[in-house]
PDB file of C-alpha atoms in Angstrom:
ATOM      1  CA  GLN K   1     153.573 158.316 119.063  1.00 79.00           C
ATOM      2  CA  VAL K   2     153.919 158.765 115.258  1.00 83.00           C
ATOM      3  CA  GLN K   3     150.893 158.218 113.282  1.00 91.00           C
ATOM      4  CA  LEU K   4     150.780 156.947 109.475  1.00 94.00           C
ATOM      5  CA  VAL K   5     147.749 157.296 107.480  1.00 95.00           C
ATOM      6  CA  GLU K   6     147.657 155.997 104.171  1.00 97.00           C
ATOM      7  CA  SER K   7     145.174 156.808 101.280  1.00 97.00           C
ATOM      8  CA  GLY K   8     144.949 156.374  97.408  1.00 98.00           C
ATOM      9  CA  GLY K   9     144.255 152.607  97.006  1.00 98.00           C
ATOM     10  CA  GLY K  10     141.440 151.464  95.041  1.00 98.00           C
ATOM     11  CA  LEU K  11     140.569 149.125  92.273  1.00 98.00           C
ATOM     12  CA  VAL K  12     142.214 149.647  88.730  1.00 98.00           C
ATOM     13  CA  GLN K  13     142.746 147.448  85.506  1.00 98.00           C
ATOM     14  CA  ALA K  14     145.810 146.245  84.436  1.00 98.00           C
ATOM     15  CA  GLY K  15     148.096 148.945  82.727  1.00 98.00           C
ATOM     16  CA  GLY K  16     146.558 151.759  84.866  1.00 98.00           C
ATOM     17  CA  SER K  17     147.977 153.895  87.556  1.00 98.00           C
ATOM     18  CA  LEU K  18     147.555 154.986  91.288  1.00 98.00           C
ATOM     19  CA  ARG K  19     149.233 157.305  93.593  1.00 98.00           C
ATOM     20  CA  LEU K  20     149.345 156.536  97.169  1.00 98.00           C
ATOM     21  CA  SER K  21     149.705 158.981  99.806  1.00 98.00           C
ATOM     22  CA  CYS K  22     150.894 158.690 103.564  1.00 97.00           C
ATOM     23  CA  GLY K  23     150.473 161.620 105.833  1.00 96.00           C
ATOM     24  CA  VAL K  24     152.731 161.389 108.788  1.00 93.00           C
ATOM     25  CA  SER K  25     152.160 163.175 112.085  1.00 91.00           C
ATOM     26  CA  GLU K  26     155.664 163.483 113.382  1.00 78.00           C
ATOM     27  CA  HIS K  27     157.222 167.057 112.958  1.00 76.00           C
ATOM     28  CA  THR K  28     160.785 165.408 112.494  1.00 81.00           C
ATOM     29  CA  PHE K  29     159.522 163.443 109.751  1.00 85.00           C
ATOM     30  CA  SER K  30     162.463 164.622 107.367  1.00 84.00           C
ATOM     31  CA  ARG K  31     164.773 162.771 109.521  1.00 87.00           C
ATOM     32  CA  TYR K  32     163.172 159.487 108.928  1.00 90.00           C
ATOM     33  CA  ALA K  33     164.108 157.122 106.390  1.00 95.00           C
ATOM     34  CA  MET K  34     160.677 155.776 104.792  1.00 96.00           C
ATOM     35  CA  GLY K  35     159.167 153.119 102.898  1.00 97.00           C
ATOM     36  CA  TRP K  36     156.379 151.258 101.217  1.00 98.00           C
ATOM     37  CA  LEU K  37     155.321 147.616 102.241  1.00 98.00           C
ATOM     38  CA  ARG K  38     152.980 145.390 100.732  1.00 98.00           C
ATOM     39  CA  GLN K  39     151.319 142.176 101.767  1.00 98.00           C
ATOM     40  CA  ALA K  40     148.947 139.874  99.524  1.00 96.00           C
ATOM     41  CA  PRO K  41     146.630 137.245 100.756  1.00 92.00           C
ATOM     42  CA  GLY K  42     148.606 134.058 101.720  1.00 94.00           C
ATOM     43  CA  LYS K  43     152.024 135.973 101.167  1.00 96.00           C
ATOM     44  CA  GLU K  44     154.757 137.645 103.529  1.00 97.00           C
ATOM     45  CA  ARG K  45     154.988 141.166 103.687  1.00 97.00           C
ATOM     46  CA  GLU K  46     157.747 142.491 101.396  1.00 97.00           C
ATOM     47  CA  LEU K  47     159.398 145.915 101.122  1.00 98.00           C
ATOM     48  CA  VAL K  48     158.357 147.567  97.764  1.00 98.00           C
ATOM     49  CA  ALA K  49     160.294 150.905  98.038  1.00 98.00           C
ATOM     50  CA  GLY K  50     162.704 152.917 100.482  1.00 97.00           C
ATOM     51  CA  LEU K  51     163.598 156.280 100.748  1.00 96.00           C
ATOM     52  CA  SER K  52     166.623 158.155 102.441  1.00 94.00           C
ATOM     53  CA  PRO K  53     165.842 161.030 104.828  1.00 91.00           C
ATOM     54  CA  VAL K  54     165.613 164.344 102.684  1.00 80.00           C
ATOM     55  CA  GLY K  55     164.972 161.782  99.686  1.00 80.00           C
ATOM     56  CA  THR K  56     168.150 161.549  98.155  1.00 85.00           C
ATOM     57  CA  TYR K  57     168.368 157.801  97.692  1.00 94.00           C
ATOM     58  CA  THR K  58     165.908 155.166  96.801  1.00 96.00           C
ATOM     59  CA  ARG K  59     165.677 151.462  96.663  1.00 96.00           C
ATOM     60  CA  TYR K  60     162.980 149.218  94.818  1.00 97.00           C
ATOM     61  CA  ALA K  61     161.954 145.666  94.720  1.00 97.00           C
ATOM     62  CA  ASP K  62     163.127 144.232  91.545  1.00 97.00           C
ATOM     63  CA  SER K  63     159.321 143.539  90.617  1.00 97.00           C
ATOM     64  CA  VAL K  64     158.552 147.266  90.655  1.00 98.00           C
ATOM     65  CA  LYS K  65     161.681 148.898  89.309  1.00 98.00           C
ATOM     66  CA  GLY K  66     160.543 151.174  86.339  1.00 98.00           C
ATOM     67  CA  ARG K  67     157.233 151.152  87.401  1.00 98.00           C
ATOM     68  CA  PHE K  68     156.985 152.606  90.686  1.00 98.00           C
ATOM     69  CA  THR K  69     158.216 155.783  92.142  1.00 98.00           C
ATOM     70  CA  ILE K  70     158.809 156.849  95.820  1.00 97.00           C
ATOM     71  CA  SER K  71     159.025 160.458  97.040  1.00 96.00           C
ATOM     72  CA  ARG K  72     158.531 162.532  99.875  1.00 94.00           C
ATOM     73  CA  ASP K  73     157.309 165.910 100.513  1.00 93.00           C
ATOM     74  CA  ASP K  74     158.875 167.061 103.968  1.00 91.00           C
ATOM     75  CA  ALA K  75     157.014 170.631 103.856  1.00 92.00           C
ATOM     76  CA  LYS K  76     153.732 168.688 103.818  1.00 94.00           C
ATOM     77  CA  ASN K  77     154.925 165.620 106.072  1.00 93.00           C
ATOM     78  CA  THR K  78     153.653 163.470 103.306  1.00 95.00           C
ATOM     79  CA  LEU K  79     155.132 159.975 101.542  1.00 96.00           C
ATOM     80  CA  TYR K  80     154.023 159.180  98.160  1.00 97.00           C
ATOM     81  CA  LEU K  81     154.019 156.008  95.881  1.00 98.00           C
ATOM     82  CA  GLN K  82     153.226 156.589  92.104  1.00 98.00           C
ATOM     83  CA  MET K  83     152.459 153.268  90.643  1.00 98.00           C
ATOM     84  CA  ASN K  84     152.268 152.948  86.923  1.00 98.00           C
ATOM     85  CA  ASN K  85     151.649 149.768  84.600  1.00 98.00           C
ATOM     86  CA  LEU K  86     150.041 148.138  87.540  1.00 98.00           C
ATOM     87  CA  GLN K  87     149.507 144.328  86.982  1.00 98.00           C
ATOM     88  CA  PRO K  88     147.437 141.708  88.773  1.00 97.00           C
ATOM     89  CA  GLU K  89     150.431 140.676  90.922  1.00 97.00           C
ATOM     90  CA  ASP K  90     150.565 144.163  92.398  1.00 98.00           C
ATOM     91  CA  THR K  91     147.381 143.338  94.206  1.00 98.00           C
ATOM     92  CA  ALA K  92     148.051 143.892  97.995  1.00 98.00           C
ATOM     93  CA  ALA K  93     147.479 145.710 100.944  1.00 98.00           C
ATOM     94  CA  TYR K  94     150.190 148.535 100.865  1.00 98.00           C
ATOM     95  CA  TYR K  95     151.567 149.964 104.195  1.00 98.00           C
ATOM     96  CA  CYS K  96     153.566 153.252 104.772  1.00 97.00           C
ATOM     97  CA  ALA K  97     156.467 152.473 107.206  1.00 96.00           C
ATOM     98  CA  THR K  98     159.108 154.338 109.003  1.00 94.00           C
ATOM     99  CA  SER K  99     162.770 153.520 109.882  1.00 93.00           C
ATOM    100  CA  SER K 100     164.243 155.513 112.944  1.00 86.00           C
ATOM    101  CA  SER K 101     167.786 153.827 111.804  1.00 90.00           C
ATOM    102  CA  GLY K 102     168.236 155.774 108.696  1.00 89.00           C
ATOM    103  CA  ARG K 103     168.428 152.371 106.845  1.00 94.00           C
ATOM    104  CA  TYR K 104     165.889 151.753 104.325  1.00 95.00           C
ATOM    105  CA  GLY K 105     167.010 148.590 102.052  1.00 93.00           C
ATOM    106  CA  LYS K 106     165.464 145.568 103.949  1.00 95.00           C
ATOM    107  CA  LEU K 107     162.256 144.900 105.602  1.00 95.00           C
ATOM    108  CA  ALA K 108     163.742 144.559 108.883  1.00 95.00           C
ATOM    109  CA  ASP K 109     164.679 148.402 108.761  1.00 95.00           C
ATOM    110  CA  PHE K 110     161.234 149.180 109.164  1.00 95.00           C
ATOM    111  CA  GLY K 111     159.777 149.231 112.703  1.00 91.00           C
ATOM    112  CA  PHE K 112     156.423 150.937 112.496  1.00 92.00           C
ATOM    113  CA  TRP K 113     153.759 151.142 109.684  1.00 94.00           C
ATOM    114  CA  GLY K 114     150.022 152.213 109.194  1.00 94.00           C
ATOM    115  CA  GLN K 115     146.864 150.658 108.794  1.00 96.00           C
ATOM    116  CA  GLY K 116     147.222 150.165 104.858  1.00 97.00           C
ATOM    117  CA  THR K 117     145.394 150.842 101.909  1.00 98.00           C
ATOM    118  CA  GLN K 118     144.182 147.987  99.567  1.00 98.00           C
ATOM    119  CA  VAL K 119     145.119 148.045  95.712  1.00 98.00           C
ATOM    120  CA  THR K 120     143.344 145.570  93.500  1.00 98.00           C
ATOM    121  CA  VAL K 121     144.422 145.243  89.816  1.00 98.00           C
ATOM    122  CA  SER K 122     141.999 143.243  87.823  1.00 98.00           C
ATOM    123  CA  SER K 123     143.052 141.630  84.556  1.00 94.00           C
TER     124      SER K 123
END
């Protein structure tokens, strides 16, 4: 079974940056569409960013466009999320997720995710 291990979360002031990483155990990692989801307390989980296999195409939630960048290093089986100009409303648990269908534009496309890493942005 695929294992996803997120890291890089933490506490940061508004306007700051963090880079999340996700190590993937699957040797066919390059075939998967990948994504980052997040869930804030009392809110539903949402799709933050999606990435096609090979990393050619991306999709972002409107709330993070221009601030977050999703990328992958298939040689290292690792997915990244660079988050700049963080705001208090970005506070959430962030999850790395896989899509076996190849689709990556909707939350429902992702059927498996890791344990998450907490991001807290102070004002």
